[in-house]
Amino acid sequence: MLTRDAIIVRARELGFADIGFTTVEPFETQRRILLERWELYDWTVARGMDLMPGTDPAAVCPQAKTIVVLLENYFKQGFPAEMTGKFGRLYLEDDRVTKDRLQKRLKTFRHFLREDGIESYILPYLPHRHAAARAGLGTFGKNCLLYANRGVRQGSWVTALGLLIDRAFAPDAPTTEVGCPSWCRDACLAACPTRALTAPRKIDPRRCISYLTYFGEGLTPRELREPMGMWVYGCDHCQNVCPRNQAWLAQELPENERAAAMAPDFALANLLHMDAAYFQNRIWPYMFYMPVAEIWRWQMNAARAMGNSRDPVFVPDLARALGENADERVRGMAAWALGRVGGPAARRALEAAVGREGLVGQEAREALERL
Ligand code: SF4
Ligand code: SF4
């Protein structure tokens, strides 16, 4: 019969950064936070990501006896410069659709357990980070992220994967405290561009750039467009500024070949002008939170990033989108972005659009006023 040590050894052989064990007791703190701040999280239900059931895993999966938590370092290799600062690093390694990397190893690990008669279950929206901290794998940062206790140079570039299993194992000692050094003056809170971090360990997810890039409703409000900067999908800013991550960031890492191969398809101009077939074949398999019906949000994000680049090279693409894109939210953002880049060509494109009705004409007029 498998021992804890044998499971730990196998997880390490499979390349996981760490592994820990915890009980299936309810995650009371997480449940209380959700209840107290439900107005910040109620959107998860409409998106099919209801977080509440995950706070009581044994109620959802009565056969579960233990949670085994695996820690995956998703930043073992360096990402292409043209993608860094636009796409969250986590998503550049996401294989939940392609199943060609982490998912393969996870499957092998689950098969290893099954060979010994241990069944494992993946519970959607288990509070994985809380499970990891309870399993002694990491402490929290004031930016709400988990920082590894061992390996990854104690950084936050980790994904926690909690698996419910139907065999009891002794739990590890929890490390659920905040592990930030006292000398850090809350750099993450100060640096968050959209002020989503409202207090230590408190985030308003609806103001987080990650949420805004893939779930934001309608044309991005004007006051958020500049703060969202160049981010197109996700955001790493509060991790990049964190002193707990500098040891990992200072390394020279080998190139991530998968991300390098993806990079040309994710060029801003290609995203702005893509059609449904391009999206489904080249984008969605890697970054899948938005379905094809929401392709407009990808295009709007690309237009906003072009504007914030202030690079005149994007003016022809923005002018084309302003004239041709089928969605007025994309055309509206293209107008705003042209105003942000400026120059004679941008002015001409905006002047041609000022007479249009609705938000496109309005954005064009306001962009011209700012030139
Ligand atoms: S991911 Fe970006 S927007 Fe979200 S909390 Fe961190 S810095 Fe703020
Ligand atoms: S920036 Fe400072 S306060 Fe924020 S998570 Fe890092 S160490 Fe903690």
Short mmCIF file of C-alpha atoms and ligand atoms in Angstrom, two decimals:
data_model
loop_
_atom_site.label_atom_id
_atom_site.label_comp_id
_atom_site.label_asym_id
_atom_site.label_seq_id
_atom_site.Cartn_x
_atom_site.Cartn_y
_atom_site.Cartn_z
CA MET A 1 0.00 0.00 0.00
CA LEU A 2 1.33 3.43 -0.96
CA THR A 3 2.93 5.47 1.77
CA ARG A 4 2.99 9.26 2.02
CA ASP A 5 6.71 9.17 1.23
CA ALA A 6 6.17 7.12 -1.92
CA ILE A 7 3.56 9.60 -3.14
CA ILE A 8 5.91 12.50 -2.42
CA VAL A 9 8.74 10.83 -4.31
CA ARG A 10 6.53 10.17 -7.34
CA ALA A 11 5.26 13.76 -7.42
CA ARG A 12 8.83 15.04 -7.40
CA GLU A 13 9.84 12.56 -10.13
CA LEU A 14 7.03 13.98 -12.23
CA GLY A 15 8.46 17.47 -11.89
CA PHE A 16 6.08 19.03 -9.40
CA ALA A 17 7.70 21.75 -7.30
CA ASP A 18 6.22 20.46 -4.04
CA ILE A 19 3.46 18.32 -2.58
CA GLY A 20 1.52 18.43 0.68
CA PHE A 21 -1.45 16.81 2.40
CA THR A 22 -4.39 18.36 4.20
CA THR A 23 -7.76 17.35 5.53
CA VAL A 24 -11.12 17.72 3.79
CA GLU A 25 -12.46 19.96 6.56
CA PRO A 26 -14.39 23.01 5.31
CA PHE A 27 -12.39 26.10 4.37
CA GLU A 28 -14.22 28.24 6.90
CA THR A 29 -12.15 31.39 6.43
CA GLN A 30 -12.67 31.34 2.69
CA ARG A 31 -16.38 30.70 3.14
CA ARG A 32 -16.69 33.61 5.57
CA ILE A 33 -14.81 35.95 3.23
CA LEU A 34 -17.07 34.98 0.34
CA LEU A 35 -20.21 35.50 2.41
CA GLU A 36 -19.03 38.87 3.75
CA ARG A 37 -17.95 40.10 0.31
CA TRP A 38 -20.38 38.26 -1.92
CA GLU A 39 -21.20 41.35 -3.99
CA LEU A 40 -17.60 41.15 -5.28
CA TYR A 41 -17.93 37.50 -6.26
CA ASP A 42 -21.54 36.97 -7.33
CA TRP A 43 -20.49 37.16 -11.01
CA THR A 44 -18.78 33.78 -10.58
CA VAL A 45 -22.16 32.05 -10.54
CA ALA A 46 -23.24 33.48 -13.91
CA ARG A 47 -19.82 32.47 -15.33
CA GLY A 48 -20.28 28.87 -14.16
CA MET A 49 -17.52 29.27 -11.56
CA ASP A 50 -19.50 29.23 -8.30
CA LEU A 51 -16.85 29.36 -5.56
CA MET A 52 -19.07 28.49 -2.60
CA PRO A 53 -19.37 24.68 -3.00
CA GLY A 54 -15.57 24.36 -3.09
CA THR A 55 -15.37 25.67 0.47
CA ASP A 56 -16.86 22.41 1.79
CA PRO A 57 -15.22 19.66 -0.26
CA ALA A 58 -16.52 16.77 1.85
CA ALA A 59 -20.11 17.88 1.26
CA VAL A 60 -19.58 17.76 -2.50
CA CYS A 61 -17.43 14.61 -2.50
CA PRO A 62 -18.35 12.49 0.57
CA GLN A 63 -15.89 9.71 -0.32
CA ALA A 64 -12.92 12.13 -0.03
CA LYS A 65 -10.63 11.60 2.97
CA THR A 66 -7.61 13.77 2.14
CA ILE A 67 -6.64 16.62 -0.15
CA VAL A 68 -3.29 16.11 -1.86
CA VAL A 69 -1.97 19.41 -3.13
CA LEU A 70 0.59 19.60 -5.91
CA LEU A 71 2.54 22.75 -6.55
CA GLU A 72 3.52 23.53 -10.12
CA ASN A 73 6.08 26.18 -11.06
CA TYR A 74 4.77 27.68 -14.30
CA PHE A 75 7.75 30.00 -14.81
CA LYS A 76 10.60 27.54 -15.24
CA GLN A 77 11.49 29.00 -18.62
CA GLY A 78 11.67 32.55 -19.85
CA PHE A 79 8.87 33.98 -21.95
CA PRO A 80 9.32 35.97 -25.18
CA ALA A 81 9.87 39.68 -24.65
CA GLU A 82 7.03 40.57 -27.03
CA MET A 83 4.56 38.66 -24.83
CA THR A 84 5.87 39.71 -21.43
CA GLY A 85 3.82 42.53 -19.96
CA LYS A 86 0.87 41.78 -22.24
CA PHE A 87 -0.13 38.24 -21.26
CA GLY A 88 0.00 36.88 -17.73
CA ARG A 89 2.80 34.30 -17.43
CA LEU A 90 0.40 31.77 -15.96
CA TYR A 91 -1.57 31.74 -19.21
CA LEU A 92 1.52 31.31 -21.36
CA GLU A 93 1.89 27.86 -19.79
CA ASP A 94 -1.81 27.01 -19.54
CA ASP A 95 -2.50 23.61 -21.12
CA ARG A 96 -5.99 22.96 -19.80
CA VAL A 97 -7.22 22.71 -23.42
CA THR A 98 -4.14 21.40 -25.21
CA LYS A 99 -3.29 18.97 -22.37
CA ASP A 100 0.27 18.66 -23.60
CA ARG A 101 2.28 19.58 -20.51
CA LEU A 102 1.07 19.86 -16.91
CA GLN A 103 -2.16 17.98 -17.65
CA LYS A 104 -0.15 15.00 -18.92
CA ARG A 105 1.88 14.81 -15.70
CA LEU A 106 -1.24 15.27 -13.60
CA LYS A 107 -2.87 12.37 -15.44
CA THR A 108 0.21 10.20 -14.83
CA PHE A 109 0.13 11.10 -11.13
CA ARG A 110 -3.55 10.24 -10.82
CA HIS A 111 -2.94 6.95 -12.66
CA PHE A 112 -0.13 6.18 -10.20
CA LEU A 113 -2.58 6.63 -7.31
CA ARG A 114 -5.27 4.59 -9.04
CA GLU A 115 -2.89 1.65 -9.51
CA ASP A 116 -2.82 1.44 -5.73
CA GLY A 117 -6.60 1.68 -5.46
CA ILE A 118 -6.71 5.41 -4.61
CA GLU A 119 -9.34 7.31 -6.56
CA SER A 120 -8.79 11.04 -7.05
CA TYR A 121 -11.32 13.74 -7.82
CA ILE A 122 -10.91 17.24 -9.19
CA LEU A 123 -13.38 19.58 -7.56
CA PRO A 124 -14.12 22.65 -9.64
CA TYR A 125 -13.29 25.82 -7.76
CA LEU A 126 -11.78 24.23 -4.70
CA PRO A 127 -9.88 27.10 -3.00
CA HIS A 128 -6.60 25.63 -4.23
CA ARG A 129 -4.32 28.27 -2.69
CA HIS A 130 -5.97 27.90 0.70
CA ALA A 131 -5.63 24.14 0.39
CA ALA A 132 -1.94 24.57 -0.43
CA ALA A 133 -1.34 26.82 2.59
CA ARG A 134 -3.22 24.39 4.81
CA ALA A 135 -1.00 21.62 3.42
CA GLY A 136 2.10 23.58 4.45
CA LEU A 137 3.18 24.44 0.92
CA GLY A 138 3.21 28.23 1.11
CA THR A 139 2.29 31.42 2.86
CA PHE A 140 0.17 34.25 1.55
CA GLY A 141 1.26 37.59 0.18
CA LYS A 142 -0.68 40.75 0.82
CA ASN A 143 -1.45 40.62 -2.92
CA CYS A 144 -3.61 37.53 -2.14
CA LEU A 145 -1.22 35.18 -3.93
CA LEU A 146 0.49 32.07 -2.59
CA TYR A 147 4.26 32.04 -2.12
CA ALA A 148 6.06 28.71 -2.05
CA ASN A 149 7.69 27.64 1.20
CA ARG A 150 10.22 25.43 -0.57
CA GLY A 151 11.68 25.73 -4.05
CA VAL A 152 10.82 28.35 -6.67
CA ARG A 153 13.08 30.53 -4.49
CA GLN A 154 10.01 31.06 -2.32
CA GLY A 155 8.30 32.97 -5.12
CA SER A 156 4.69 33.19 -6.23
CA TRP A 157 5.09 31.68 -9.70
CA VAL A 158 3.18 28.60 -8.69
CA THR A 159 -0.15 26.99 -9.41
CA ALA A 160 -1.67 24.92 -6.61
CA LEU A 161 -3.63 21.85 -7.68
CA GLY A 162 -5.75 20.21 -5.01
CA LEU A 163 -6.83 16.62 -5.62
CA LEU A 164 -9.41 14.98 -3.38
CA ILE A 165 -8.50 11.37 -2.70
CA ASP A 166 -10.45 8.59 -1.02
CA ARG A 167 -7.70 7.43 1.36
CA ALA A 168 -6.72 9.06 4.64
CA PHE A 169 -3.16 10.35 5.07
CA ALA A 170 -1.71 12.39 7.91
CA PRO A 171 -1.99 16.11 7.14
CA ASP A 172 0.97 18.48 7.03
CA ALA A 173 1.24 21.41 9.42
CA PRO A 174 -0.58 24.44 7.96
CA THR A 175 1.23 27.66 7.04
CA THR A 176 -1.77 29.89 6.45
CA GLU A 177 -0.17 33.12 7.66
CA VAL A 178 0.99 36.12 5.60
CA GLY A 179 4.70 35.70 4.91
CA CYS A 180 5.59 39.21 3.73
CA PRO A 181 8.70 40.85 5.21
CA SER A 182 7.97 43.71 7.57
CA TRP A 183 10.22 46.05 5.59
CA CYS A 184 8.12 45.81 2.43
CA ARG A 185 5.89 48.84 2.42
CA ASP A 186 3.06 47.07 0.65
CA ALA A 187 4.65 47.53 -2.77
CA CYS A 188 1.96 45.43 -4.44
CA LEU A 189 -0.89 47.58 -3.12
CA ALA A 190 0.85 50.77 -4.20
CA ALA A 191 1.70 49.38 -7.64
CA CYS A 192 -1.66 47.89 -8.58
CA PRO A 193 -2.62 50.08 -11.56
CA THR A 194 -6.38 49.79 -11.09
CA ARG A 195 -6.38 49.81 -7.27
CA ALA A 196 -7.87 46.36 -7.18
CA LEU A 197 -5.85 45.59 -4.03
CA THR A 198 -7.90 47.59 -1.56
CA ALA A 199 -6.06 46.46 1.61
CA PRO A 200 -3.59 43.73 2.59
CA ARG A 201 -5.09 40.42 1.41
CA LYS A 202 -8.19 42.15 0.08
CA ILE A 203 -8.87 42.33 -3.61
CA ASP A 204 -11.82 43.64 -5.55
CA PRO A 205 -11.67 41.10 -8.39
CA ARG A 206 -13.89 43.27 -10.57
CA ARG A 207 -11.18 45.94 -10.68
CA CYS A 208 -8.33 43.50 -11.29
CA ILE A 209 -6.88 43.76 -14.79
CA SER A 210 -7.04 39.99 -15.14
CA TYR A 211 -10.82 40.05 -14.65
CA LEU A 212 -11.23 43.15 -16.78
CA THR A 213 -9.33 41.65 -19.72
CA TYR A 214 -11.36 38.47 -19.93
CA PHE A 215 -14.67 39.16 -18.21
CA GLY A 216 -15.12 42.96 -18.29
CA GLU A 217 -18.53 44.07 -19.52
CA GLY A 218 -18.86 46.43 -22.47
CA LEU A 219 -16.45 49.10 -23.59
CA THR A 220 -13.75 49.43 -20.92
CA PRO A 221 -14.51 52.53 -18.80
CA ARG A 222 -12.29 55.41 -19.77
CA GLU A 223 -10.70 55.80 -16.33
CA LEU A 224 -9.38 52.22 -16.52
CA ARG A 225 -7.97 52.30 -20.05
CA GLU A 226 -4.65 53.95 -19.26
CA PRO A 227 -4.09 52.06 -15.99
CA MET A 228 -4.66 48.75 -17.81
CA GLY A 229 -1.66 49.66 -19.92
CA MET A 230 -0.36 46.97 -22.26
CA TRP A 231 -2.05 44.02 -20.58
CA VAL A 232 -4.20 42.07 -23.04
CA TYR A 233 -4.99 38.94 -21.03
CA GLY A 234 -4.17 38.72 -17.34
CA CYS A 235 -1.73 40.83 -15.33
CA ASP A 236 1.49 40.07 -13.41
CA HIS A 237 2.19 43.52 -12.07
CA CYS A 238 1.76 42.84 -8.35
CA GLN A 239 4.05 39.83 -8.70
CA ASN A 240 6.67 41.67 -10.73
CA VAL A 241 7.09 44.42 -8.12
CA CYS A 242 7.14 42.07 -5.14
CA PRO A 243 10.47 41.72 -3.34
CA ARG A 244 9.63 38.10 -2.57
CA ASN A 245 9.87 37.40 -6.30
CA GLN A 246 13.06 39.22 -7.16
CA ALA A 247 15.34 36.21 -6.61
CA TRP A 248 13.40 34.25 -9.22
CA LEU A 249 13.08 37.18 -11.61
CA ALA A 250 16.84 37.85 -11.50
CA GLN A 251 17.65 34.50 -13.11
CA GLU A 252 18.43 33.91 -16.75
CA LEU A 253 16.07 31.16 -17.80
CA PRO A 254 16.05 29.08 -20.98
CA GLU A 255 13.46 30.11 -23.55
CA ASN A 256 9.99 28.65 -23.32
CA GLU A 257 9.67 27.15 -26.80
CA ARG A 258 5.93 26.74 -26.61
CA ALA A 259 5.40 30.43 -25.83
CA ALA A 260 7.96 31.45 -28.46
CA ALA A 261 6.02 29.48 -31.08
CA MET A 262 2.75 31.13 -29.98
CA ALA A 263 4.15 34.68 -30.06
CA PRO A 264 3.57 35.60 -33.74
CA ASP A 265 -0.10 34.57 -33.51
CA PHE A 266 -0.53 36.80 -30.47
CA ALA A 267 0.89 39.93 -32.12
CA LEU A 268 -1.44 42.84 -31.37
CA ALA A 269 -2.28 43.49 -35.04
CA ASN A 270 -3.24 39.84 -35.56
CA LEU A 271 -5.47 39.90 -32.49
CA LEU A 272 -7.14 43.14 -33.55
CA HIS A 273 -8.06 41.88 -37.03
CA MET A 274 -8.62 38.18 -36.32
CA ASP A 275 -11.75 36.37 -37.47
CA ALA A 276 -13.55 33.53 -35.72
CA ALA A 277 -11.53 30.77 -37.43
CA TYR A 278 -8.21 32.40 -36.48
CA PHE A 279 -9.40 32.81 -32.91
CA GLN A 280 -10.60 29.24 -32.57
CA ASN A 281 -7.51 27.68 -34.15
CA ARG A 282 -4.70 29.85 -32.83
CA ILE A 283 -5.82 31.71 -29.73
CA TRP A 284 -8.58 29.88 -27.90
CA PRO A 285 -6.63 26.61 -27.34
CA TYR A 286 -4.10 28.58 -25.25
CA MET A 287 -6.24 31.27 -23.62
CA PHE A 288 -9.80 30.06 -23.47
CA TYR A 289 -11.70 32.12 -20.89
CA MET A 290 -13.54 33.99 -23.65
CA PRO A 291 -15.68 32.06 -26.13
CA VAL A 292 -15.79 33.02 -29.79
CA ALA A 293 -18.87 35.19 -29.15
CA GLU A 294 -16.60 37.41 -27.03
CA ILE A 295 -13.87 37.82 -29.62
CA TRP A 296 -14.68 41.55 -29.54
CA ARG A 297 -13.14 41.78 -26.05
CA TRP A 298 -9.84 40.38 -27.33
CA GLN A 299 -9.91 42.91 -30.15
CA MET A 300 -10.84 45.76 -27.81
CA ASN A 301 -7.96 44.81 -25.48
CA ALA A 302 -5.54 44.73 -28.41
CA ALA A 303 -6.71 48.19 -29.54
CA ARG A 304 -6.33 49.58 -26.01
CA ALA A 305 -2.81 48.12 -25.72
CA MET A 306 -1.89 49.64 -29.09
CA GLY A 307 -3.08 53.02 -27.85
CA ASN A 308 -1.13 52.72 -24.62
CA SER A 309 1.99 51.76 -26.58
CA ARG A 310 1.86 55.28 -28.10
CA ASP A 311 3.57 53.74 -31.10
CA PRO A 312 2.59 55.30 -34.47
CA VAL A 313 3.29 51.98 -36.16
CA PHE A 314 -0.18 50.89 -34.99
CA VAL A 315 -2.08 53.83 -36.53
CA PRO A 316 -2.92 52.03 -39.83
CA ASP A 317 -4.25 49.02 -37.90
CA LEU A 318 -6.30 51.19 -35.57
CA ALA A 319 -7.67 53.25 -38.49
CA ARG A 320 -8.65 50.03 -40.25
CA ALA A 321 -10.40 48.71 -37.13
CA LEU A 322 -12.17 52.05 -36.66
CA GLY A 323 -13.49 51.80 -40.20
CA GLU A 324 -14.12 48.10 -40.57
CA ASN A 325 -14.54 46.20 -37.31
CA ALA A 326 -18.02 44.75 -36.91
CA ASP A 327 -18.29 45.60 -33.20
CA GLU A 328 -18.82 49.16 -32.03
CA ARG A 329 -16.93 48.48 -28.76
CA VAL A 330 -13.83 47.67 -30.81
CA ARG A 331 -14.37 50.65 -33.10
CA GLY A 332 -14.87 52.88 -30.04
CA MET A 333 -11.64 51.65 -28.43
CA ALA A 334 -9.80 52.07 -31.74
CA ALA A 335 -10.91 55.73 -31.75
CA TRP A 336 -9.68 56.20 -28.18
CA ALA A 337 -6.38 54.49 -29.03
CA LEU A 338 -5.84 56.69 -32.09
CA GLY A 339 -6.27 59.70 -29.84
CA ARG A 340 -3.71 58.28 -27.43
CA VAL A 341 -1.12 57.64 -30.16
CA GLY A 342 -1.81 60.93 -31.97
CA GLY A 343 -0.14 62.33 -35.10
CA PRO A 344 -1.50 63.50 -38.46
CA ALA A 345 -2.61 60.05 -39.70
CA ALA A 346 -4.48 59.36 -36.46
CA ARG A 347 -6.15 62.77 -36.73
CA ARG A 348 -7.31 62.07 -40.29
CA ALA A 349 -8.81 58.73 -39.28
CA LEU A 350 -10.63 60.33 -36.36
CA GLU A 351 -11.93 63.24 -38.45
CA ALA A 352 -13.46 60.72 -40.85
CA ALA A 353 -15.32 59.13 -37.93
CA VAL A 354 -16.61 62.14 -35.98
CA GLY A 355 -19.94 62.20 -37.81
CA ARG A 356 -20.81 58.64 -36.84
CA GLU A 357 -23.68 57.96 -34.52
CA GLY A 358 -23.43 56.41 -31.08
CA LEU A 359 -20.36 55.68 -29.05
CA VAL A 360 -17.97 55.49 -32.00
CA GLY A 361 -18.66 59.09 -33.03
CA GLN A 362 -18.54 60.17 -29.40
CA GLU A 363 -15.17 58.44 -28.81
CA ALA A 364 -13.80 59.94 -32.03
CA ARG A 365 -14.90 63.47 -31.05
CA GLU A 366 -13.45 63.15 -27.57
CA ALA A 367 -10.20 61.70 -28.95
CA LEU A 368 -9.89 64.64 -31.34
CA GLU A 369 -10.41 67.08 -28.50
CA ARG A 370 -7.45 65.54 -26.69
CA LEU A 371 -5.13 65.81 -29.73
S1 SF4 B 1 -3.02 41.25 -11.10
FE1 SF4 B 1 -2.67 43.42 -11.68
S2 SF4 B 1 -4.64 44.46 -11.50
FE2 SF4 B 1 -4.80 42.46 -10.41
S3 SF4 B 1 -4.32 42.94 -8.31
FE3 SF4 B 1 -2.37 42.39 -9.26
S4 SF4 B 1 -1.50 44.33 -10.03
FE4 SF4 B 1 -3.65 44.69 -9.54
S1 SF4 B 2 4.86 43.43 -2.52
FE1 SF4 B 2 5.36 43.36 -0.32
S2 SF4 B 2 3.38 43.33 0.70
FE2 SF4 B 2 3.01 42.77 -1.46
S3 SF4 B 2 3.07 40.55 -1.50
FE3 SF4 B 2 5.13 41.26 -1.97
S4 SF4 B 2 6.21 41.33 0.01
FE4 SF4 B 2 4.01 41.19 0.43
#
